[in-house]
């Protein structure tokens, strides 16, 4: 999926995979495929989301290649409440349901009136990276990228 800001500019490309503990080489290869994709214009952020981790590359506007992610986040505290509400574990959830969870989480960030004012340390990286502010008031577009 792609996330645009309120000025209709592409800010974030998101790829959701229902798997856990991906190897860093595999994550880097997938990130490179998305970065190099001819189907999408360049985006300042790329996010790969797994049931237990999130990989975020930031400030990609003028880069010719990508290296290791800018942020590697433990996603357990972020997604565990969603899994509990759905009555499943990360290992049990199906890919479509996990994508819906990720969409719900991103929608909360996009439409939050208090983003960055809360003291949720599990999402401090959204503030530090500038992503939370960049997508505030934005919208989604669904596309297959990888």
mmCIF file of C-alpha atoms in Angstrom:
data_model
loop_
_atom_site.group_PDB
_atom_site.id
_atom_site.type_symbol
_atom_site.label_atom_id
_atom_site.label_comp_id
_atom_site.label_asym_id
_atom_site.label_seq_id
_atom_site.Cartn_x
_atom_site.Cartn_y
_atom_site.Cartn_z
ATOM 1 C CA UNK A 1 0.000 0.000 0.000
ATOM 2 C CA UNK A 2 1.026 3.588 -0.416
ATOM 3 C CA UNK A 3 0.409 6.437 1.996
ATOM 4 C CA UNK A 4 0.073 10.013 0.789
ATOM 5 C CA UNK A 5 0.138 13.218 2.785
ATOM 6 C CA UNK A 6 -2.669 15.769 2.818
ATOM 7 C CA UNK A 7 -1.067 17.503 -0.199
ATOM 8 C CA UNK A 8 -1.438 14.288 -2.257
ATOM 9 C CA UNK A 9 2.326 13.575 -2.234
ATOM 10 C CA UNK A 10 3.557 10.002 -1.905
ATOM 11 C CA UNK A 11 5.242 9.684 1.490
ATOM 12 C CA UNK A 12 5.374 6.000 2.354
ATOM 13 C CA UNK A 13 5.370 2.641 0.592
ATOM 14 C CA UNK A 14 4.310 -0.201 2.886
ATOM 15 C CA UNK A 15 4.737 -3.913 2.273
ATOM 16 C CA UNK A 16 3.020 -6.225 4.773
ATOM 17 C CA UNK A 17 4.195 -9.817 5.225
ATOM 18 C CA UNK A 18 2.618 -12.260 7.651
ATOM 19 C CA UNK A 19 5.783 -13.836 8.872
ATOM 20 C CA UNK A 20 8.096 -13.428 11.812
ATOM 21 C CA UNK A 21 11.839 -13.273 12.341
ATOM 22 C CA UNK A 22 12.828 -12.409 8.767
ATOM 23 C CA UNK A 23 16.554 -12.506 8.131
ATOM 24 C CA UNK A 24 18.181 -9.139 7.549
ATOM 25 C CA UNK A 25 19.537 -10.181 4.112
ATOM 26 C CA UNK A 26 16.002 -11.149 3.038
ATOM 27 C CA UNK A 27 14.617 -7.849 4.384
ATOM 28 C CA UNK A 28 17.327 -5.896 2.549
ATOM 29 C CA UNK A 29 16.568 -7.721 -0.708
ATOM 30 C CA UNK A 30 12.849 -6.993 -0.408
ATOM 31 C CA UNK A 31 13.549 -3.353 0.472
ATOM 32 C CA UNK A 32 15.816 -3.064 -2.568
ATOM 33 C CA UNK A 33 13.133 -4.555 -4.866
ATOM 34 C CA UNK A 34 10.619 -1.994 -3.667
ATOM 35 C CA UNK A 35 13.120 0.877 -3.892
ATOM 36 C CA UNK A 36 14.030 -0.099 -7.457
ATOM 37 C CA UNK A 37 10.458 -0.826 -8.599
ATOM 38 C CA UNK A 38 9.479 1.004 -11.768
ATOM 39 C CA UNK A 39 5.817 0.801 -10.713
ATOM 40 C CA UNK A 40 6.198 3.536 -8.105
ATOM 41 C CA UNK A 41 7.694 6.976 -7.964
ATOM 42 C CA UNK A 42 10.381 7.463 -5.369
ATOM 43 C CA UNK A 43 9.120 7.765 -1.838
ATOM 44 C CA UNK A 44 10.850 9.339 1.172
ATOM 45 C CA UNK A 45 9.950 6.302 3.322
ATOM 46 C CA UNK A 46 9.706 2.541 2.796
ATOM 47 C CA UNK A 47 8.267 0.332 5.525
ATOM 48 C CA UNK A 48 8.328 -3.464 5.666
ATOM 49 C CA UNK A 49 5.930 -4.792 8.284
ATOM 50 C CA UNK A 50 6.092 -8.270 9.803
ATOM 51 C CA UNK A 51 4.133 -9.717 12.719
ATOM 52 C CA UNK A 52 7.040 -9.130 15.103
ATOM 53 C CA UNK A 53 9.101 -6.387 13.482
ATOM 54 C CA UNK A 54 8.965 -3.258 11.366
ATOM 55 C CA UNK A 55 11.797 -2.065 9.121
ATOM 56 C CA UNK A 56 11.744 1.579 8.088
ATOM 57 C CA UNK A 57 13.981 3.362 5.621
ATOM 58 C CA UNK A 58 13.748 7.138 5.836
ATOM 59 C CA UNK A 59 15.000 10.163 3.897
ATOM 60 C CA UNK A 60 15.147 8.270 0.606
ATOM 61 C CA UNK A 61 14.205 11.203 -1.655
ATOM 62 C CA UNK A 62 17.651 11.776 -3.132
ATOM 63 C CA UNK A 63 19.341 8.436 -2.580
ATOM 64 C CA UNK A 64 20.421 6.258 -5.470
ATOM 65 C CA UNK A 65 20.432 3.072 -3.410
ATOM 66 C CA UNK A 66 19.348 1.897 -0.003
ATOM 67 C CA UNK A 67 21.437 0.391 2.741
ATOM 68 C CA UNK A 68 20.325 -1.021 6.069
ATOM 69 C CA UNK A 69 17.033 0.269 7.455
ATOM 70 C CA UNK A 70 17.048 3.530 9.378
ATOM 71 C CA UNK A 71 14.921 1.887 12.079
ATOM 72 C CA UNK A 72 14.343 -1.722 13.116
ATOM 73 C CA UNK A 73 11.401 -1.825 15.489
ATOM 74 C CA UNK A 74 10.068 -4.532 17.776
ATOM 75 C CA UNK A 75 6.439 -4.635 16.606
ATOM 76 C CA UNK A 76 5.198 -6.909 19.385
ATOM 77 C CA UNK A 77 3.965 -4.081 21.658
ATOM 78 C CA UNK A 78 2.367 -2.385 18.658
ATOM 79 C CA UNK A 79 0.423 -5.335 17.223
ATOM 80 C CA UNK A 80 -0.173 -7.538 20.285
ATOM 81 C CA UNK A 81 -3.280 -5.578 21.382
ATOM 82 C CA UNK A 82 -4.758 -6.035 17.907
ATOM 83 C CA UNK A 83 -4.048 -9.777 17.959
ATOM 84 C CA UNK A 84 -5.663 -10.048 21.387
ATOM 85 C CA UNK A 85 -8.798 -8.205 20.229
ATOM 86 C CA UNK A 86 -8.992 -10.547 17.220
ATOM 87 C CA UNK A 87 -8.545 -13.577 19.486
ATOM 88 C CA UNK A 88 -5.505 -14.882 17.602
ATOM 89 C CA UNK A 89 -1.756 -15.042 17.974
ATOM 90 C CA UNK A 90 0.737 -13.625 15.511
ATOM 91 C CA UNK A 91 1.326 -17.166 14.232
ATOM 92 C CA UNK A 92 -2.386 -17.830 13.712
ATOM 93 C CA UNK A 93 -3.431 -14.678 11.887
ATOM 94 C CA UNK A 94 -4.016 -14.929 8.146
ATOM 95 C CA UNK A 95 -2.292 -12.529 5.732
ATOM 96 C CA UNK A 96 -5.415 -10.515 4.884
ATOM 97 C CA UNK A 97 -6.321 -10.027 8.547
ATOM 98 C CA UNK A 98 -2.783 -8.954 9.365
ATOM 99 C CA UNK A 99 -2.885 -6.413 6.545
ATOM 100 C CA UNK A 100 -6.140 -5.072 8.021
ATOM 101 C CA UNK A 101 -4.430 -4.731 11.411
ATOM 102 C CA UNK A 102 -1.537 -2.804 9.865
ATOM 103 C CA UNK A 103 -4.001 -0.600 7.993
ATOM 104 C CA UNK A 104 -5.903 0.098 11.231
ATOM 105 C CA UNK A 105 -2.681 0.974 13.042
ATOM 106 C CA UNK A 106 -1.554 3.337 10.264
ATOM 107 C CA UNK A 107 -5.029 4.880 10.072
ATOM 108 C CA UNK A 108 -4.815 5.660 13.799
ATOM 109 C CA UNK A 109 -1.526 7.476 13.186
ATOM 110 C CA UNK A 110 -2.831 9.344 10.140
ATOM 111 C CA UNK A 111 -5.964 10.546 11.920
ATOM 112 C CA UNK A 112 -4.604 11.011 15.448
ATOM 113 C CA UNK A 113 -5.246 14.382 17.033
ATOM 114 C CA UNK A 114 -2.632 13.686 19.707
ATOM 115 C CA UNK A 115 0.173 12.058 17.717
ATOM 116 C CA UNK A 116 3.566 12.835 19.210
ATOM 117 C CA UNK A 117 2.017 14.128 22.429
ATOM 118 C CA UNK A 118 1.442 10.658 23.806
ATOM 119 C CA UNK A 119 4.110 8.893 25.818
ATOM 120 C CA UNK A 120 3.957 5.550 23.966
ATOM 121 C CA UNK A 121 7.657 4.676 23.768
ATOM 122 C CA UNK A 122 6.979 1.763 21.404
ATOM 123 C CA UNK A 123 6.165 4.317 18.710
ATOM 124 C CA UNK A 124 8.735 7.020 19.489
ATOM 125 C CA UNK A 125 10.513 6.105 16.232
ATOM 126 C CA UNK A 126 7.536 7.558 14.326
ATOM 127 C CA UNK A 127 8.275 10.915 15.927
ATOM 128 C CA UNK A 128 12.071 10.683 15.544
ATOM 129 C CA UNK A 129 11.876 9.675 11.876
ATOM 130 C CA UNK A 130 9.345 12.388 11.043
ATOM 131 C CA UNK A 131 7.020 9.798 9.504
ATOM 132 C CA UNK A 132 4.128 10.396 11.894
ATOM 133 C CA UNK A 133 4.029 14.091 11.092
ATOM 134 C CA UNK A 134 4.561 13.469 7.370
ATOM 135 C CA UNK A 135 1.507 11.205 7.011
ATOM 136 C CA UNK A 136 -0.789 13.107 9.403
ATOM 137 C CA UNK A 137 -4.064 13.878 7.649
ATOM 138 C CA UNK A 138 -3.100 11.727 4.664
ATOM 139 C CA UNK A 139 -4.681 8.717 2.991
ATOM 140 C CA UNK A 140 -4.026 5.188 1.668
ATOM 141 C CA UNK A 141 -3.903 3.717 -1.781
ATOM 142 C CA UNK A 142 -3.696 -0.058 -2.193
ATOM 143 C CA UNK A 143 -1.293 -1.539 -4.741
ATOM 144 C CA UNK A 144 0.800 -4.684 -5.134
ATOM 145 C CA UNK A 145 4.493 -3.890 -5.061
ATOM 146 C CA UNK A 146 6.456 -6.997 -4.189
#
